[in-house]
PDB file of C-alpha atoms in Angstrom:
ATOM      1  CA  UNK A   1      88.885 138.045  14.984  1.00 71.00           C
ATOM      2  CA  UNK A   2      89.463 140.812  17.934  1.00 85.00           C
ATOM      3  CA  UNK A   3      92.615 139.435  19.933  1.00 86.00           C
ATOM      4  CA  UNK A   4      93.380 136.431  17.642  1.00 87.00           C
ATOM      5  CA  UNK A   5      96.576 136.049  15.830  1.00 86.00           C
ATOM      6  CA  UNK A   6      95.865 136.257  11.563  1.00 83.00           C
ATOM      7  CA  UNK A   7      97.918 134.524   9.478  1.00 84.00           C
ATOM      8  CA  UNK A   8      97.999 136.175   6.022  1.00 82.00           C
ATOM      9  CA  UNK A   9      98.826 134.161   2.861  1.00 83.00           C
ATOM     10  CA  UNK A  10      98.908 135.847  -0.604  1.00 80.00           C
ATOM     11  CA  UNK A  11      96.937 135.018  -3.407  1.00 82.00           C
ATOM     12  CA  UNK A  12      99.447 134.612  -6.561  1.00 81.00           C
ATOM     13  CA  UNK A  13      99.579 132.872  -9.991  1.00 80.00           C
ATOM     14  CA  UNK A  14     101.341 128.932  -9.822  1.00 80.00           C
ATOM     15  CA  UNK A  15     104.994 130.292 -10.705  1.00 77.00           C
ATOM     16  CA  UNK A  16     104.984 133.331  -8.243  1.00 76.00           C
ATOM     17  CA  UNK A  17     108.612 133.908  -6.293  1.00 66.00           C
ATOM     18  CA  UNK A  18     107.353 135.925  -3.488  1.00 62.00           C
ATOM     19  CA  UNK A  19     109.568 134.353  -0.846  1.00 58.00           C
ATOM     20  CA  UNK A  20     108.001 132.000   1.965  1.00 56.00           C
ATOM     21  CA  UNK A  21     109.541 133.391   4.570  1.00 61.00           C
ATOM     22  CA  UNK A  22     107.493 136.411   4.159  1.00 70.00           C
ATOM     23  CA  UNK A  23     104.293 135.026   3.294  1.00 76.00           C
ATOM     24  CA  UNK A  24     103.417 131.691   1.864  1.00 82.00           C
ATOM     25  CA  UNK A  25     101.567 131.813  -1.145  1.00 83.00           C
ATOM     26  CA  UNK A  26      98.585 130.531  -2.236  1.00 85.00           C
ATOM     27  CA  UNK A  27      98.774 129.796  -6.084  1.00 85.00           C
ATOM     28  CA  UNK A  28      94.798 130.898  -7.436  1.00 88.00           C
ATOM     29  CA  UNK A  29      95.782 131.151 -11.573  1.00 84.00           C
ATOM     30  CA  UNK A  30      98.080 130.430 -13.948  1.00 82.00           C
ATOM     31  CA  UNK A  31     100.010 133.229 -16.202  1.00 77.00           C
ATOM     32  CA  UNK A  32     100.264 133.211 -19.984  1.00 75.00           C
ATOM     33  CA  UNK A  33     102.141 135.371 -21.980  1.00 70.00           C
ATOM     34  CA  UNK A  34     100.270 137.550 -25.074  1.00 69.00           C
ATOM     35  CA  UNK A  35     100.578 140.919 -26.043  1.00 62.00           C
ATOM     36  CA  UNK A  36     103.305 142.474 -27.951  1.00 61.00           C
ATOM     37  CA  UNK A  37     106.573 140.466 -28.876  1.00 64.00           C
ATOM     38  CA  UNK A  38     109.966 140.818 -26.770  1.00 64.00           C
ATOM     39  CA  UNK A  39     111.042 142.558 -29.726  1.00 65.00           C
ATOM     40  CA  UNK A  40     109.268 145.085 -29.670  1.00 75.00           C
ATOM     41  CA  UNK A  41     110.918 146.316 -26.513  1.00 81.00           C
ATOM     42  CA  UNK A  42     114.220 146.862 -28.447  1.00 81.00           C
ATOM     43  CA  UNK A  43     115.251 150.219 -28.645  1.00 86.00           C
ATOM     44  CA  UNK A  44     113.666 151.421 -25.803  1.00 90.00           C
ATOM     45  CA  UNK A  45     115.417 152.877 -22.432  1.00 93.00           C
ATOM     46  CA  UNK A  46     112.575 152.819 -19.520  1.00 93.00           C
ATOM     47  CA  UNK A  47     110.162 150.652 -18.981  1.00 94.00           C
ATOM     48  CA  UNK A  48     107.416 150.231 -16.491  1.00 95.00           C
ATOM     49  CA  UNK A  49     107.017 146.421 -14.657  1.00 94.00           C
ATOM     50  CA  UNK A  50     103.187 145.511 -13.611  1.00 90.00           C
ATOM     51  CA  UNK A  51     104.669 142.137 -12.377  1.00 88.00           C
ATOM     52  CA  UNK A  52     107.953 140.316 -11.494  1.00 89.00           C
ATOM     53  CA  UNK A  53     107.055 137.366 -14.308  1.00 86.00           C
ATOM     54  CA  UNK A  54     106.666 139.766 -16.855  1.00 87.00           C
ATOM     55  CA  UNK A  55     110.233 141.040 -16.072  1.00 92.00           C
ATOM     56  CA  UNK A  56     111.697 137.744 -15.902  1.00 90.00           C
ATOM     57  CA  UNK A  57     110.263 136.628 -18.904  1.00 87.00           C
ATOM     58  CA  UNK A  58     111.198 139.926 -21.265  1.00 89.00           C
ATOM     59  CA  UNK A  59     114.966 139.280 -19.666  1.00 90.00           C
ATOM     60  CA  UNK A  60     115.057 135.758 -20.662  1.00 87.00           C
ATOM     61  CA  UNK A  61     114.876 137.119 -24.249  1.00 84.00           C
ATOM     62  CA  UNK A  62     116.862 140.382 -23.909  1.00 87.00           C
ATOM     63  CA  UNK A  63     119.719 140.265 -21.438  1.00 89.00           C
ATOM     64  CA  UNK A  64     120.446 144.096 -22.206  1.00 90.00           C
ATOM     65  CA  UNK A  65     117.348 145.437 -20.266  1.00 92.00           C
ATOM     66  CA  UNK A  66     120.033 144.736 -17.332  1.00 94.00           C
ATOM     67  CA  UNK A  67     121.219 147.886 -18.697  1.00 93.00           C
ATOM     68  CA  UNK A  68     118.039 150.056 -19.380  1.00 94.00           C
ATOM     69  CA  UNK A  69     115.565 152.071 -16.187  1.00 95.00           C
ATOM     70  CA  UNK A  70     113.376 149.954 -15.054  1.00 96.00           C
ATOM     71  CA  UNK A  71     109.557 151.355 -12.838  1.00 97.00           C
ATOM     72  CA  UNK A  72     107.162 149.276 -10.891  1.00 96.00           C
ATOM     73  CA  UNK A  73     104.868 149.245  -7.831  1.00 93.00           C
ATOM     74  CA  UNK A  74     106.446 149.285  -4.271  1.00 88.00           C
ATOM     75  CA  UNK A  75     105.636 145.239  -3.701  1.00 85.00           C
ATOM     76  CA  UNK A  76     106.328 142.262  -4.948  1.00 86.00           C
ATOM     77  CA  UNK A  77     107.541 143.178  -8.543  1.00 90.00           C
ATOM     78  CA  UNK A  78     110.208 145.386  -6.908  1.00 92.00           C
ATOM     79  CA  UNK A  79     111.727 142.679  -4.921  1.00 90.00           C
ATOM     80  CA  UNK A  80     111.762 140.602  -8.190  1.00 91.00           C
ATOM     81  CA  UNK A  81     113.477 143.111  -9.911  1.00 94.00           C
ATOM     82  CA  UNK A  82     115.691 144.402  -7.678  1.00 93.00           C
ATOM     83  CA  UNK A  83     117.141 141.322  -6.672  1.00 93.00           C
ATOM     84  CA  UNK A  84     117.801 140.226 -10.032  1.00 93.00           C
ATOM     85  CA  UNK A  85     119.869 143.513 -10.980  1.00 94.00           C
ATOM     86  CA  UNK A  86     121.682 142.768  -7.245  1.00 93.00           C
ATOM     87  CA  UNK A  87     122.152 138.653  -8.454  1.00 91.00           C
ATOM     88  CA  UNK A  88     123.456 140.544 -11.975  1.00 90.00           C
ATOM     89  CA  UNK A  89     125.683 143.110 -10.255  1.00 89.00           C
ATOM     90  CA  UNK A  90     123.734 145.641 -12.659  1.00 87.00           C
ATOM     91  CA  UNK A  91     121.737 147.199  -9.497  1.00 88.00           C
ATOM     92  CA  UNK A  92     121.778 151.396  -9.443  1.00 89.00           C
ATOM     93  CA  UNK A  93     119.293 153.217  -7.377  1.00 88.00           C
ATOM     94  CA  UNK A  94     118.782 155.884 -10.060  1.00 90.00           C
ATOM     95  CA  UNK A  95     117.697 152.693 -12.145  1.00 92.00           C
ATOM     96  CA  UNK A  96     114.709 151.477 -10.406  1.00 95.00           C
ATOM     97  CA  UNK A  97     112.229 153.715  -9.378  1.00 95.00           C
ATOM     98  CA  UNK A  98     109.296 153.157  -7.241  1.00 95.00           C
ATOM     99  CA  UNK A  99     105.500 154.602  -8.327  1.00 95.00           C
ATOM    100  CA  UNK A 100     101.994 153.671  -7.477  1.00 93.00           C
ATOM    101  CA  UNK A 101     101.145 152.750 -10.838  1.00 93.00           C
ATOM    102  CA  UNK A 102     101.824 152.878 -14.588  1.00 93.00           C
ATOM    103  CA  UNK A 103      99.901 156.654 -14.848  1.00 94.00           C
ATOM    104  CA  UNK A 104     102.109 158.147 -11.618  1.00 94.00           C
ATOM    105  CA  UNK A 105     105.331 156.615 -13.924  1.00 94.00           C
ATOM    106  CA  UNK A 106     103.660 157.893 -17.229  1.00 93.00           C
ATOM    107  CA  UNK A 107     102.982 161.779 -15.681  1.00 92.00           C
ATOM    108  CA  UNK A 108     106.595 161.763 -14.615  1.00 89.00           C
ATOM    109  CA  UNK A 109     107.928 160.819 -17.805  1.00 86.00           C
ATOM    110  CA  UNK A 110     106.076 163.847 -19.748  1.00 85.00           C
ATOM    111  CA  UNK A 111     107.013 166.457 -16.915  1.00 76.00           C
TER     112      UNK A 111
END
């Protein structure tokens, strides 16, 4: 490898919108959505994002979490989100926040 140029690819599910000017994508699973209903998310004012699907999907159902404060992880999820609130004109900097995972996100919110 020493001296050689790498090229990187990043392993993703089929429907993943990471951009391929940044790194093409290599599709290695497929994503299904369980867990709790879309519904159940009504009500609530921040939420924390472990992937850009997930936030996609949720917003397909409810259009008002445009409006609520969204958290994620500093990669791909973030670009997701923040370009839809851009695309939406809905984009505030005090509305996404960046953290290193759900438990950094969850210690903030009980300080």
């Amino acid at each position: 490898l020493y001296g050689r140029s790498l090229q990187w690819s990043k392993l993703s599910h089929q429907d993943s919108s990471v951009p391929e000017e940044k790194m093409p994508v290599l599709a290695t699973y497929s994503l299904q959505l369980t867990g709790p209903s879309i519904q159940s998310l009504q009500g609530k004012e921040a939420f924390f994002w472990r992937s850009g699907s997930q936030f996609l999907a949720a917003l397909q159902v409810d259009s008002s979490l445009l409006d609520k404060y969204h958290a994620c992880g500093p990669g791909n999820t973030h670009a997701v989100i923040s370009d839809v609130l851009k695309k939406k004109s809905r984009y505030e900097t005090s509305r996404l926040s960046l953290f290193l995972d759900v438990e950094d996100w969850r210690k903030q919110c009980t300080q």
